[in-house]
mmCIF file of N, CA and C in Angstrom:
data_model
loop_
_atom_site.group_PDB
_atom_site.id
_atom_site.type_symbol
_atom_site.label_atom_id
_atom_site.label_comp_id
_atom_site.label_asym_id
_atom_site.label_seq_id
_atom_site.Cartn_x
_atom_site.Cartn_y
_atom_site.Cartn_z
ATOM 1 N N MET A 1 0.859 -1.176 0.000
ATOM 2 C CA MET A 1 0.000 0.000 0.000
ATOM 3 C C MET A 1 0.905 1.238 0.000
ATOM 4 N N THR A 2 0.673 2.112 -0.932
ATOM 5 C CA THR A 2 1.521 3.290 -1.067
ATOM 6 C C THR A 2 1.077 4.395 -0.104
ATOM 7 N N HIS A 3 1.939 5.379 0.044
ATOM 8 C CA HIS A 3 1.624 6.500 0.921
ATOM 9 C C HIS A 3 0.449 7.320 0.373
ATOM 10 N N ALA A 4 0.299 7.355 -0.940
ATOM 11 C CA ALA A 4 -0.812 8.091 -1.536
ATOM 12 C C ALA A 4 -2.144 7.442 -1.178
ATOM 13 N N VAL A 5 -2.186 6.118 -1.185
ATOM 14 C CA VAL A 5 -3.415 5.408 -0.834
ATOM 15 C C VAL A 5 -3.727 5.597 0.645
ATOM 16 N N LEU A 6 -2.700 5.537 1.496
ATOM 17 C CA LEU A 6 -2.916 5.783 2.918
ATOM 18 C C LEU A 6 -3.409 7.209 3.161
ATOM 19 N N GLY A 7 -2.869 8.165 2.436
ATOM 20 C CA GLY A 7 -3.331 9.551 2.551
ATOM 21 C C GLY A 7 -4.770 9.704 2.085
ATOM 22 N N LEU A 8 -5.129 8.970 1.041
ATOM 23 C CA LEU A 8 -6.503 8.996 0.554
ATOM 24 C C LEU A 8 -7.455 8.451 1.606
ATOM 25 N N PHE A 9 -7.107 7.314 2.217
ATOM 26 C CA PHE A 9 -7.941 6.748 3.273
ATOM 27 C C PHE A 9 -8.048 7.677 4.465
ATOM 28 N N ALA A 10 -6.950 8.299 4.849
ATOM 29 C CA ALA A 10 -6.979 9.225 5.983
ATOM 30 C C ALA A 10 -7.878 10.415 5.672
ATOM 31 N N GLY A 11 -7.802 10.940 4.475
ATOM 32 C CA GLY A 11 -8.658 12.057 4.084
ATOM 33 C C GLY A 11 -10.123 11.681 4.067
ATOM 34 N N LEU A 12 -10.429 10.491 3.574
ATOM 35 C CA LEU A 12 -11.813 10.031 3.562
ATOM 36 C C LEU A 12 -12.356 9.836 4.975
ATOM 37 N N LEU A 13 -11.541 9.271 5.853
ATOM 38 C CA LEU A 13 -11.981 9.086 7.239
ATOM 39 C C LEU A 13 -12.190 10.426 7.941
ATOM 40 N N LEU A 14 -11.331 11.393 7.689
ATOM 41 C CA LEU A 14 -11.515 12.720 8.280
ATOM 42 C C LEU A 14 -12.760 13.403 7.721
ATOM 43 N N ALA A 15 -13.046 13.180 6.448
ATOM 44 C CA ALA A 15 -14.253 13.759 5.863
ATOM 45 C C ALA A 15 -15.502 13.146 6.497
ATOM 46 N N ILE A 16 -15.486 11.842 6.706
ATOM 47 C CA ILE A 16 -16.623 11.185 7.353
ATOM 48 C C ILE A 16 -16.783 11.687 8.782
ATOM 49 N N ALA A 17 -15.663 11.855 9.495
ATOM 50 C CA ALA A 17 -15.728 12.368 10.869
ATOM 51 C C ALA A 17 -16.291 13.783 10.885
ATOM 52 N N GLY A 18 -15.945 14.589 9.899
ATOM 53 C CA GLY A 18 -16.472 15.951 9.824
ATOM 54 C C GLY A 18 -17.952 15.993 9.514
ATOM 55 N N ILE A 19 -18.399 15.086 8.668
ATOM 56 C CA ILE A 19 -19.813 15.050 8.299
ATOM 57 C C ILE A 19 -20.662 14.539 9.453
ATOM 58 N N VAL A 20 -20.223 13.446 10.079
ATOM 59 C CA VAL A 20 -21.005 12.806 11.132
ATOM 60 C C VAL A 20 -20.907 13.574 12.445
ATOM 61 N N GLY A 21 -19.711 13.971 12.821
ATOM 62 C CA GLY A 21 -19.513 14.567 14.134
ATOM 63 C C GLY A 21 -19.428 16.076 14.137
ATOM 64 N N GLY A 22 -19.508 16.700 12.994
ATOM 65 C CA GLY A 22 -19.376 18.147 12.940
ATOM 66 C C GLY A 22 -17.934 18.565 13.192
ATOM 67 N N VAL A 23 -17.760 19.804 13.611
ATOM 68 C CA VAL A 23 -16.418 20.339 13.820
ATOM 69 C C VAL A 23 -15.733 19.627 14.986
ATOM 70 N N GLY A 24 -16.485 19.336 16.049
ATOM 71 C CA GLY A 24 -15.909 18.648 17.198
ATOM 72 C C GLY A 24 -15.402 17.262 16.842
ATOM 73 N N GLY A 25 -16.173 16.532 16.061
ATOM 74 C CA GLY A 25 -15.757 15.203 15.624
ATOM 75 C C GLY A 25 -14.548 15.257 14.712
ATOM 76 N N PHE A 26 -14.514 16.273 13.868
ATOM 77 C CA PHE A 26 -13.379 16.441 12.968
ATOM 78 C C PHE A 26 -12.108 16.728 13.756
ATOM 79 N N LEU A 27 -12.190 17.616 14.740
ATOM 80 C CA LEU A 27 -11.012 17.949 15.545
ATOM 81 C C LEU A 27 -10.562 16.753 16.376
ATOM 82 N N PHE A 28 -11.519 15.993 16.909
ATOM 83 C CA PHE A 28 -11.187 14.799 17.679
ATOM 84 C C PHE A 28 -10.476 13.780 16.792
ATOM 85 N N ALA A 29 -10.958 13.592 15.567
ATOM 86 C CA ALA A 29 -10.319 12.666 14.632
ATOM 87 C C ALA A 29 -8.923 13.145 14.271
ATOM 88 N N LEU A 30 -8.740 14.446 14.149
ATOM 89 C CA LEU A 30 -7.424 14.993 13.840
ATOM 90 C C LEU A 30 -6.450 14.752 14.981
ATOM 91 N N VAL A 31 -6.897 14.953 16.213
ATOM 92 C CA VAL A 31 -6.029 14.727 17.375
ATOM 93 C C VAL A 31 -5.644 13.253 17.477
ATOM 94 N N LEU A 32 -6.615 12.364 17.305
ATOM 95 C CA LEU A 32 -6.311 10.939 17.350
ATOM 96 C C LEU A 32 -5.372 10.529 16.209
ATOM 97 N N GLY A 33 -5.555 11.129 15.054
ATOM 98 C CA GLY A 33 -4.656 10.852 13.933
ATOM 99 C C GLY A 33 -3.234 11.314 14.211
ATOM 100 N N ALA A 34 -3.093 12.466 14.843
ATOM 101 C CA ALA A 34 -1.758 12.968 15.182
ATOM 102 C C ALA A 34 -1.085 12.073 16.218
ATOM 103 N N ILE A 35 -1.855 11.602 17.193
ATOM 104 C CA ILE A 35 -1.298 10.693 18.199
ATOM 105 C C ILE A 35 -0.865 9.392 17.531
ATOM 106 N N GLY A 36 -1.681 8.880 16.643
ATOM 107 C CA GLY A 36 -1.322 7.665 15.913
ATOM 108 C C GLY A 36 -0.092 7.856 15.050
ATOM 109 N N LEU A 37 0.039 9.024 14.444
ATOM 110 C CA LEU A 37 1.213 9.318 13.626
ATOM 111 C C LEU A 37 2.476 9.324 14.470
ATOM 112 N N VAL A 38 2.415 9.939 15.641
ATOM 113 C CA VAL A 38 3.582 10.001 16.517
ATOM 114 C C VAL A 38 3.962 8.609 17.008
ATOM 115 N N ILE A 39 2.976 7.808 17.404
ATOM 116 C CA ILE A 39 3.264 6.455 17.872
ATOM 117 C C ILE A 39 3.826 5.602 16.728
ATOM 118 N N GLY A 40 3.268 5.745 15.537
ATOM 119 C CA GLY A 40 3.778 5.001 14.392
ATOM 120 C C GLY A 40 5.187 5.408 14.011
ATOM 121 N N ALA A 41 5.473 6.705 14.061
ATOM 122 C CA ALA A 41 6.821 7.172 13.750
ATOM 123 C C ALA A 41 7.813 6.688 14.797
ATOM 124 N N HIS A 42 7.370 6.605 16.048
ATOM 125 C CA HIS A 42 8.248 6.089 17.103
ATOM 126 C C HIS A 42 8.541 4.614 16.884
ATOM 127 N N SER A 43 7.530 3.846 16.503
ATOM 128 C CA SER A 43 7.749 2.417 16.283
ATOM 129 C C SER A 43 8.591 2.158 15.035
ATOM 130 N N ASP A 44 8.540 3.064 14.052
ATOM 131 C CA ASP A 44 9.390 2.948 12.871
ATOM 132 C C ASP A 44 10.822 3.366 13.156
ATOM 133 N N GLY A 45 11.033 4.099 14.244
ATOM 134 C CA GLY A 45 12.370 4.585 14.565
ATOM 135 C C GLY A 45 12.662 5.952 13.984
ATOM 136 N N THR A 46 11.658 6.628 13.445
ATOM 137 C CA THR A 46 11.849 7.949 12.854
ATOM 138 C C THR A 46 12.083 9.005 13.918
ATOM 139 N N ILE A 47 11.332 8.919 15.013
ATOM 140 C CA ILE A 47 11.523 9.855 16.114
ATOM 141 C C ILE A 47 11.767 9.070 17.393
ATOM 142 N N ASP A 48 12.382 9.734 18.371
ATOM 143 C CA ASP A 48 12.707 9.091 19.634
ATOM 144 C C ASP A 48 11.942 9.778 20.753
ATOM 145 N N LEU A 49 10.930 9.092 21.273
ATOM 146 C CA LEU A 49 10.113 9.669 22.339
ATOM 147 C C LEU A 49 10.718 9.453 23.715
ATOM 148 N N SER A 50 11.709 8.589 23.830
ATOM 149 C CA SER A 50 12.275 8.320 25.140
ATOM 150 C C SER A 50 12.948 9.561 25.722
ATOM 151 N N ALA A 51 13.467 10.425 24.888
ATOM 152 C CA ALA A 51 14.078 11.658 25.376
ATOM 153 C C ALA A 51 13.019 12.590 25.972
ATOM 154 N N LEU A 52 11.817 12.574 25.431
ATOM 155 C CA LEU A 52 10.748 13.419 25.956
ATOM 156 C C LEU A 52 10.119 12.823 27.205
ATOM 157 N N LEU A 53 10.027 11.499 27.257
ATOM 158 C CA LEU A 53 9.353 10.842 28.359
ATOM 159 C C LEU A 53 10.252 10.654 29.573
ATOM 160 N N ARG A 54 11.549 10.736 29.360
ATOM 161 C CA ARG A 54 12.507 10.565 30.452
ATOM 162 C C ARG A 54 12.524 11.841 31.295
ATOM 163 N N GLY A 55 12.557 11.710 32.583
ATOM 164 C CA GLY A 55 12.610 12.869 33.474
ATOM 165 C C GLY A 55 13.961 13.563 33.378
ATOM 166 N N ARG A 56 13.965 14.837 33.619
ATOM 167 C CA ARG A 56 15.235 15.579 33.602
ATOM 168 C C ARG A 56 16.008 15.288 34.875
ATOM 169 N N GLY A 57 17.310 15.195 34.735
ATOM 170 C CA GLY A 57 18.156 14.960 35.896
ATOM 171 C C GLY A 57 18.188 16.188 36.796
ATOM 172 N N ARG A 58 18.031 15.981 38.049
ATOM 173 C CA ARG A 58 18.035 17.100 38.992
ATOM 174 C C ARG A 58 19.354 17.098 39.756
ATOM 175 N N GLY A 59 19.836 18.282 39.993
ATOM 176 C CA GLY A 59 21.022 18.420 40.817
ATOM 177 C C GLY A 59 22.207 18.541 40.022
#
């Protein structure tokens, strides 16, 4: 499955969320999509979330 097809599916799902849920549903779908993107990029190794989740050293 190419990135264009995945983008098409994501756009269609966001359009359905906007139609069914209105603006609130659309924004909720966008937030969930962004969270999924970050988790997917972390699992691919594109970004490193451990630096953000690790506490800062004190002292």
